[in-house]
Amino acid sequence: MPLLFLSLFFGVLAYYYRKKKLFFSVVMFYGIGSLWGFLMTLNDYYSLSLNFGYQSISYTATLFLSVCCLILFYPLMQIDRKLIFSGMVDVCHLKNIAYIFIVLSIVYCIFIVPYISLSLNAIDFAAYKAEIMEEGGLDISGGNIILSKLFSYQVQLRPFIIFLFFFSLVYVKGGRKMKILLGLMTILPALFSALASAHRNNLVYCIINYIVCYILFYECFPRKVKRYVLLFISIVLGIVLFIVVYFAFLRFDDGGGAVIYSLLRYLGEPFVNFNTMLWGNEQYLLGNKSFPLIRDLLGLDYLDPSTIRENTSYLRYVNYYFYGAIGNFYMDFGPLGTICVCLLVSCFFYKIFVQKFKANTLTRLLLLYLYATYTIQNYFYFQFMGSNNINIFWMIIYLLVFRFYVEKGCSVFSSGRSFKRQV
């Protein structure tokens, strides 16, 4: 029942703020996730799962989740219903960035193809997936430095590539070949990565990026373009759903009930795990879970996230389970510390969205899109967990490139083009 209350809470928020597109999309996703979590607890397989037996789901933990989510969502609540984009971009520089993204993505696809064959020809799919996760998580490079770097880049670049693709459809005249290539490279690396690693996360995150970006630019699309974009997203969504369900059937061969439970668990697990595994812990990791790289840079003790459970016997959770960003913060800092971290994040982005970037420039739109999409992705797993904290720095670098190369370049180069359109 507490999770049903949570889904109703998100549903009321979504209805009340239904005209604020980005906020609505985030809240609706969390509402659906919490509802799936409730349905997951009703499934017969739940009593046999690792979640069973720790503790019952409580209203206190659910209330805590509601408060933290509301704090993190607050910056998006302050965004106007309709955004008026007014700014200048250097189209030549924008295309240069697009072709760099395209080349990196094509090279990654070429390198990853042999691994797809290994995955699809595996005799025991579940064992293959377990081996991949054990050796390097989603990174299947197997010691290949080039492939490992390309994997990191394609994960980091994906949201930027998708944003650039949608932006170019609306605001860049001509460049049909570039747009087609960019559109293909928004999906192919994620699809190839999912097939090669026997893991669906990259593909699911990809469709999340698509949907949020489509919502952001929805009112800008000309009617004809809107139909094509909607068809393209529908095809991508169909591919994602097929892969998600297909992987579930490959992993569970003991009947349809296990497959249904697997699908419910995929979207509903974070709220259930937080209640049954995390809530009530009295010893915390003080940043080792969420910010190990930062701790290392500060000269503090470092504990590899993959070995946390083996080296800290007092923790009852499984390290790689889905807990979401709030769950990861809770493991590190406890209830009060989690609220403080959420407040810091919320205040920082509120200042950027509402005070720093008052005009809806390219950079502000990109930041709004990233905040919305990462807020959804962090529902599954902390986006910058572990050594991937470095993604934070790369994200800042990419933002600066857009800010000073694509956007600010217009004040110097005459090829700059001014736009003012409702989005």
XYZ file of C-alpha atoms in Angstrom:
423
model
C 0.000 0.000 0.000
C 2.758 2.592 0.676
C 3.982 2.243 -2.924
C 0.424 2.668 -4.178
C 0.280 5.883 -2.149
C 3.528 6.976 -3.813
C 2.142 6.392 -7.306
C -0.974 8.398 -6.388
C 1.243 11.196 -5.073
C 3.158 11.370 -8.362
C -0.107 11.114 -10.293
C -1.582 14.130 -8.497
C 1.615 16.110 -9.117
C 1.562 15.187 -12.804
C -2.088 16.257 -13.161
C -1.602 19.543 -11.311
C 1.516 20.453 -13.328
C 0.442 18.802 -16.589
C 1.104 21.974 -18.598
C 4.773 22.038 -17.574
C 6.064 19.518 -20.068
C 9.466 18.554 -18.670
C 8.246 18.327 -15.088
C 5.227 16.300 -16.225
C 7.402 13.783 -18.101
C 9.670 13.208 -15.086
C 6.850 12.862 -12.567
C 4.827 10.553 -14.805
C 7.821 8.251 -15.192
C 8.287 8.060 -11.420
C 4.549 7.499 -10.976
C 4.549 4.572 -13.420
C 7.695 3.168 -11.778
C 6.191 3.251 -8.288
C 2.989 1.637 -9.602
C 5.033 -1.157 -11.178
C 6.835 -1.527 -7.856
C 3.473 -2.031 -6.148
C 2.427 -4.614 -8.756
C 5.810 -6.303 -8.337
C 5.110 -6.911 -4.628
C 1.822 -8.638 -5.543
C 3.554 -11.100 -7.885
C 4.073 -14.654 -6.587
C 7.759 -14.513 -7.496
C 8.311 -11.615 -5.097
C 8.104 -13.898 -2.068
C 10.910 -16.016 -3.551
C 13.178 -13.114 -4.472
C 16.182 -11.733 -2.619
C 14.063 -8.777 -1.555
C 11.918 -10.975 0.635
C 12.558 -11.211 4.353
C 14.500 -8.031 5.078
C 11.650 -5.817 6.224
C 8.215 -4.740 5.123
C 7.623 -1.658 3.025
C 6.848 1.272 5.329
C 5.025 4.577 5.022
C 7.980 6.333 6.671
C 10.424 5.284 3.952
C 7.861 6.122 1.269
C 7.308 9.584 2.754
C 11.070 10.120 2.791
C 11.270 9.169 -0.892
C 8.413 11.559 -1.691
C 10.139 14.475 0.052
C 13.507 13.828 -1.636
C 11.913 13.442 -5.081
C 9.977 16.671 -4.595
C 13.206 18.485 -3.695
C 15.020 17.164 -6.782
C 12.052 17.965 -9.045
C 11.705 21.528 -7.763
C 13.892 23.254 -10.404
C 11.743 21.763 -13.186
C 8.585 22.929 -11.415
C 9.765 26.517 -11.838
C 10.136 26.320 -15.623
C 7.455 28.168 -17.583
C 4.812 26.198 -19.419
C 6.104 27.426 -22.779
C 9.741 28.245 -23.366
C 10.584 31.010 -25.789
C 13.941 30.203 -27.336
C 15.855 33.273 -28.410
C 19.533 32.994 -29.194
C 22.243 32.674 -31.786
C 24.193 29.650 -32.925
C 27.015 29.191 -35.390
C 25.578 26.678 -37.862
C 29.002 25.851 -39.296
C 30.396 25.025 -35.857
C 27.257 23.098 -34.961
C 27.719 20.884 -38.030
C 31.411 20.367 -37.153
C 30.395 19.084 -33.720
C 27.749 16.866 -35.319
C 30.247 15.232 -37.686
C 32.692 14.589 -34.823
C 29.895 12.801 -32.963
C 28.999 10.853 -36.111
C 32.580 9.686 -36.761
C 33.118 8.550 -33.156
C 29.819 6.673 -33.206
C 30.566 4.928 -36.519
C 34.008 3.825 -35.302
C 32.432 2.443 -32.109
C 29.822 0.506 -34.110
C 32.559 -1.043 -36.275
C 34.552 -2.161 -33.218
C 31.528 -3.561 -31.394
C 30.100 -5.739 -34.227
C 32.215 -8.868 -33.459
C 30.985 -8.858 -29.857
C 27.358 -8.908 -31.021
C 27.994 -12.253 -32.688
C 29.397 -13.650 -29.421
C 26.331 -12.517 -27.521
C 23.697 -13.792 -29.941
C 25.474 -17.143 -30.352
C 25.924 -17.732 -26.616
C 24.528 -21.095 -25.558
C 23.567 -19.880 -22.095
C 22.422 -16.257 -22.374
C 22.050 -15.756 -18.606
C 25.582 -17.076 -17.998
C 26.985 -14.831 -20.756
C 25.287 -11.786 -19.240
C 26.579 -12.685 -15.768
C 30.118 -13.066 -17.130
C 29.935 -9.672 -18.858
C 28.729 -7.974 -15.686
C 31.405 -9.705 -13.636
C 34.272 -8.739 -15.929
C 33.503 -5.123 -16.697
C 29.866 -4.256 -16.264
C 28.485 -2.894 -19.498
C 32.007 -2.307 -20.798
C 32.711 -5.420 -22.876
C 36.078 -4.268 -24.212
C 37.935 -7.065 -22.455
C 41.110 -5.018 -22.114
C 40.813 -3.339 -25.512
C 41.685 0.252 -24.569
C 40.326 1.767 -27.787
C 36.975 0.017 -27.441
C 36.790 0.892 -23.747
C 37.337 4.592 -24.480
C 34.854 4.529 -27.341
C 32.285 2.875 -25.071
C 32.728 5.617 -22.472
C 32.441 8.312 -25.105
C 29.298 6.923 -26.683
C 27.597 6.696 -23.260
C 28.657 10.241 -22.380
C 27.855 11.677 -25.806
C 24.480 10.025 -26.392
C 22.300 12.701 -24.709
C 24.246 15.446 -26.492
C 23.929 13.709 -29.876
C 20.170 13.294 -29.444
C 19.763 16.939 -28.396
C 21.819 18.071 -31.394
C 19.738 15.868 -33.700
C 16.426 17.362 -32.547
C 17.810 20.890 -32.512
C 19.107 20.535 -36.071
C 15.725 19.231 -37.264
C 14.056 22.392 -36.010
C 16.606 25.148 -36.518
C 19.164 24.103 -39.155
C 18.248 24.537 -42.792
C 19.694 22.041 -45.238
C 22.280 19.467 -44.149
C 19.975 16.536 -44.935
C 22.841 14.013 -45.060
C 24.152 15.228 -41.695
C 20.699 14.941 -40.118
C 20.160 11.396 -41.417
C 23.578 10.242 -40.203
C 23.087 11.975 -36.864
C 19.681 10.351 -36.468
C 21.128 6.887 -37.142
C 23.983 7.467 -34.730
C 21.569 8.385 -31.958
C 20.291 4.803 -31.891
C 22.811 2.400 -33.490
C 25.585 2.632 -30.824
C 23.061 2.052 -28.029
C 21.450 -0.819 -29.937
C 24.788 -2.470 -30.752
C 25.975 -2.001 -27.167
C 22.802 -3.599 -25.798
C 23.096 -6.600 -28.129
C 26.812 -7.095 -27.432
C 26.610 -6.788 -23.642
C 23.294 -8.655 -23.310
C 22.100 -5.708 -21.281
C 19.164 -3.416 -21.991
C 20.082 -0.331 -19.932
C 21.842 1.627 -22.680
C 18.916 1.145 -25.016
C 16.349 2.084 -22.367
C 18.328 5.213 -21.477
C 18.419 6.060 -25.176
C 14.632 6.053 -25.523
C 14.368 8.145 -22.349
C 16.644 10.733 -23.987
C 14.472 10.622 -27.102
C 11.171 11.120 -25.303
C 12.381 13.985 -23.094
C 14.001 15.771 -26.045
C 10.883 15.281 -28.191
C 8.755 16.806 -25.435
C 11.167 19.741 -25.161
C 10.970 20.577 -28.880
C 7.449 19.300 -29.583
C 5.784 22.643 -30.272
C 8.642 23.762 -32.552
C 8.334 21.005 -35.115
C 6.539 21.798 -38.339
C 3.577 19.467 -38.787
C 5.278 17.356 -41.471
C 8.507 17.012 -39.498
C 6.520 16.189 -36.366
C 4.962 13.170 -38.103
C 8.344 11.883 -39.260
C 9.905 12.374 -35.828
C 7.004 10.637 -34.105
C 7.301 7.719 -36.547
C 11.051 7.512 -35.914
C 10.558 7.512 -32.129
C 7.820 4.881 -32.442
C 10.201 2.627 -34.386
C 12.944 3.138 -31.798
C 10.487 2.492 -28.961
C 9.331 -0.697 -30.699
C 12.940 -1.882 -30.986
C 13.565 -1.110 -27.315
C 10.440 -2.961 -26.161
C 11.288 -5.971 -28.319
C 14.853 -6.145 -26.973
C 13.706 -5.722 -23.346
C 11.101 -8.487 -23.626
C 13.360 -10.736 -25.737
C 16.185 -10.490 -23.207
C 13.741 -11.318 -20.433
C 12.635 -14.497 -22.232
C 16.262 -15.496 -22.852
C 17.144 -15.078 -19.176
C 14.096 -16.858 -17.735
C 13.001 -20.125 -19.286
C 10.770 -21.334 -16.443
C 7.537 -19.835 -17.705
C 5.844 -16.551 -18.547
C 5.314 -15.678 -14.881
C 9.034 -15.143 -14.354
C 9.209 -12.955 -17.461
C 6.339 -10.761 -16.253
C 7.980 -10.464 -12.854
C 11.272 -9.546 -14.502
C 9.607 -6.718 -16.449
C 7.791 -5.435 -13.358
C 11.010 -5.591 -11.393
C 12.978 -3.698 -14.034
C 10.889 -0.562 -13.651
C 9.498 -1.057 -10.151
C 12.547 -2.352 -8.292
C 14.195 0.889 -7.059
C 11.367 1.891 -4.695
C 10.941 -1.667 -3.421
C 14.678 -2.132 -2.831
C 14.974 1.183 -1.006
C 12.215 0.162 1.409
C 13.254 -3.431 2.001
C 17.064 -3.214 1.904
C 18.220 0.314 2.648
C 15.779 1.928 5.029
C 16.913 1.646 8.646
C 20.635 1.189 7.988
C 22.625 2.989 10.662
C 26.121 2.747 9.177
C 26.959 4.635 6.017
C 29.718 4.767 3.407
C 30.369 8.542 3.465
C 30.711 8.982 -0.275
C 32.267 5.645 -1.200
C 29.121 4.583 -3.022
C 28.279 7.745 -4.949
C 31.485 9.774 -5.108
C 34.541 7.482 -4.781
C 36.556 9.414 -7.360
C 35.985 12.686 -5.537
C 36.997 11.044 -2.258
C 40.135 9.774 -3.944
C 40.973 13.251 -5.281
C 40.558 14.640 -1.772
C 43.003 12.056 -0.412
C 40.349 10.108 1.480
C 40.147 6.314 1.721
C 38.874 4.676 -1.446
C 36.744 1.549 -1.594
C 35.904 0.093 -4.985
C 32.085 0.005 -5.280
C 32.250 -3.505 -6.733
C 33.725 -4.803 -3.474
C 31.634 -2.831 -0.980
C 29.404 -5.741 0.006
C 32.324 -8.136 0.371
C 34.281 -5.757 2.626
C 31.469 -4.323 4.737
C 29.565 -7.181 6.300
C 27.168 -4.873 8.153
C 25.528 -3.785 4.876
C 22.637 -5.976 3.832
C 22.148 -4.681 0.307
C 23.441 -6.059 -2.982
C 25.694 -3.412 -4.500
C 24.520 -3.579 -8.108
C 20.775 -3.604 -7.444
C 18.713 -0.622 -8.593
C 18.194 1.914 -5.817
C 18.165 5.194 -7.730
C 20.104 8.359 -6.922
C 18.278 8.856 -3.626
C 19.110 5.290 -2.612
C 22.784 5.817 -3.407
C 22.871 9.060 -1.434
C 21.152 7.265 1.461
C 23.818 4.529 1.509
C 26.476 7.199 1.812
C 24.995 9.870 4.056
C 21.881 8.548 5.799
C 18.467 10.294 5.931
C 19.563 13.793 6.970
C 22.619 13.778 4.696
C 20.491 12.666 1.740
C 18.078 15.556 2.224
C 21.018 17.971 2.435
C 22.565 16.618 -0.795
C 19.198 16.818 -2.588
C 18.764 20.405 -1.383
C 22.235 21.342 -2.644
C 21.540 19.827 -6.074
C 18.118 21.455 -6.270
C 19.356 24.908 -5.179
C 22.284 24.773 -7.589
C 20.156 23.998 -10.632
C 17.374 26.346 -9.549
C 19.924 29.157 -9.502
C 21.127 28.179 -12.980
C 17.690 27.734 -14.559
C 15.844 30.634 -12.956
C 18.535 33.184 -12.078
C 21.700 32.584 -14.107
C 20.149 31.742 -17.491
C 17.079 33.939 -17.654
C 16.997 33.856 -21.467
C 16.324 30.540 -23.163
C 19.625 30.192 -24.960
C 20.944 26.975 -26.494
C 22.907 26.268 -23.299
C 19.869 26.692 -21.060
C 17.730 24.400 -23.199
C 20.501 21.814 -23.172
C 20.840 22.051 -19.381
C 17.084 21.705 -18.883
C 17.036 18.634 -21.107
C 20.018 17.060 -19.323
C 18.558 17.702 -15.869
C 15.221 16.161 -16.854
C 16.676 13.102 -18.583
C 19.283 12.389 -15.891
C 16.621 12.761 -13.206
C 14.710 9.962 -14.935
C 17.783 7.799 -15.577
C 18.899 8.197 -11.973
C 15.663 6.491 -10.999
C 17.352 3.274 -12.095
C 20.921 3.809 -11.011
C 23.090 6.729 -10.020
C 24.296 8.078 -13.371
C 27.725 9.121 -12.116
C 28.356 6.298 -9.676
C 31.816 4.943 -8.955
C 34.712 5.689 -11.268
C 32.146 7.095 -13.681
C 32.135 10.256 -11.570
C 34.465 11.381 -14.344
C 31.325 11.694 -16.488
C 30.481 14.818 -14.501
C 33.654 16.503 -15.714
C 33.119 15.359 -19.305
C 29.570 16.657 -19.215
C 30.868 20.058 -18.104
C 33.438 20.046 -20.931
C 30.764 19.228 -23.527
C 28.550 21.980 -22.146
C 31.395 24.470 -22.391
C 32.026 23.415 -26.000
C 28.386 24.074 -26.853
C 28.432 27.337 -24.929
C 31.590 28.894 -26.346
C 32.064 27.105 -29.685
C 28.536 26.669 -31.009
C 26.652 29.426 -29.228
C 29.209 32.138 -28.423
C 30.935 31.659 -31.781
C 28.156 33.709 -33.336
C 29.455 36.909 -31.792
C 32.662 36.444 -33.795
C 31.696 34.621 -36.997
C 29.214 36.048 -39.438
C 27.776 32.587 -40.101
C 25.865 32.840 -36.867
C 22.117 32.568 -37.189
C 19.571 34.061 -34.821
C 16.488 32.095 -33.799
C 13.416 33.006 -31.870
C 10.756 30.375 -31.678
C 8.401 28.908 -29.133
C 9.464 25.537 -27.712
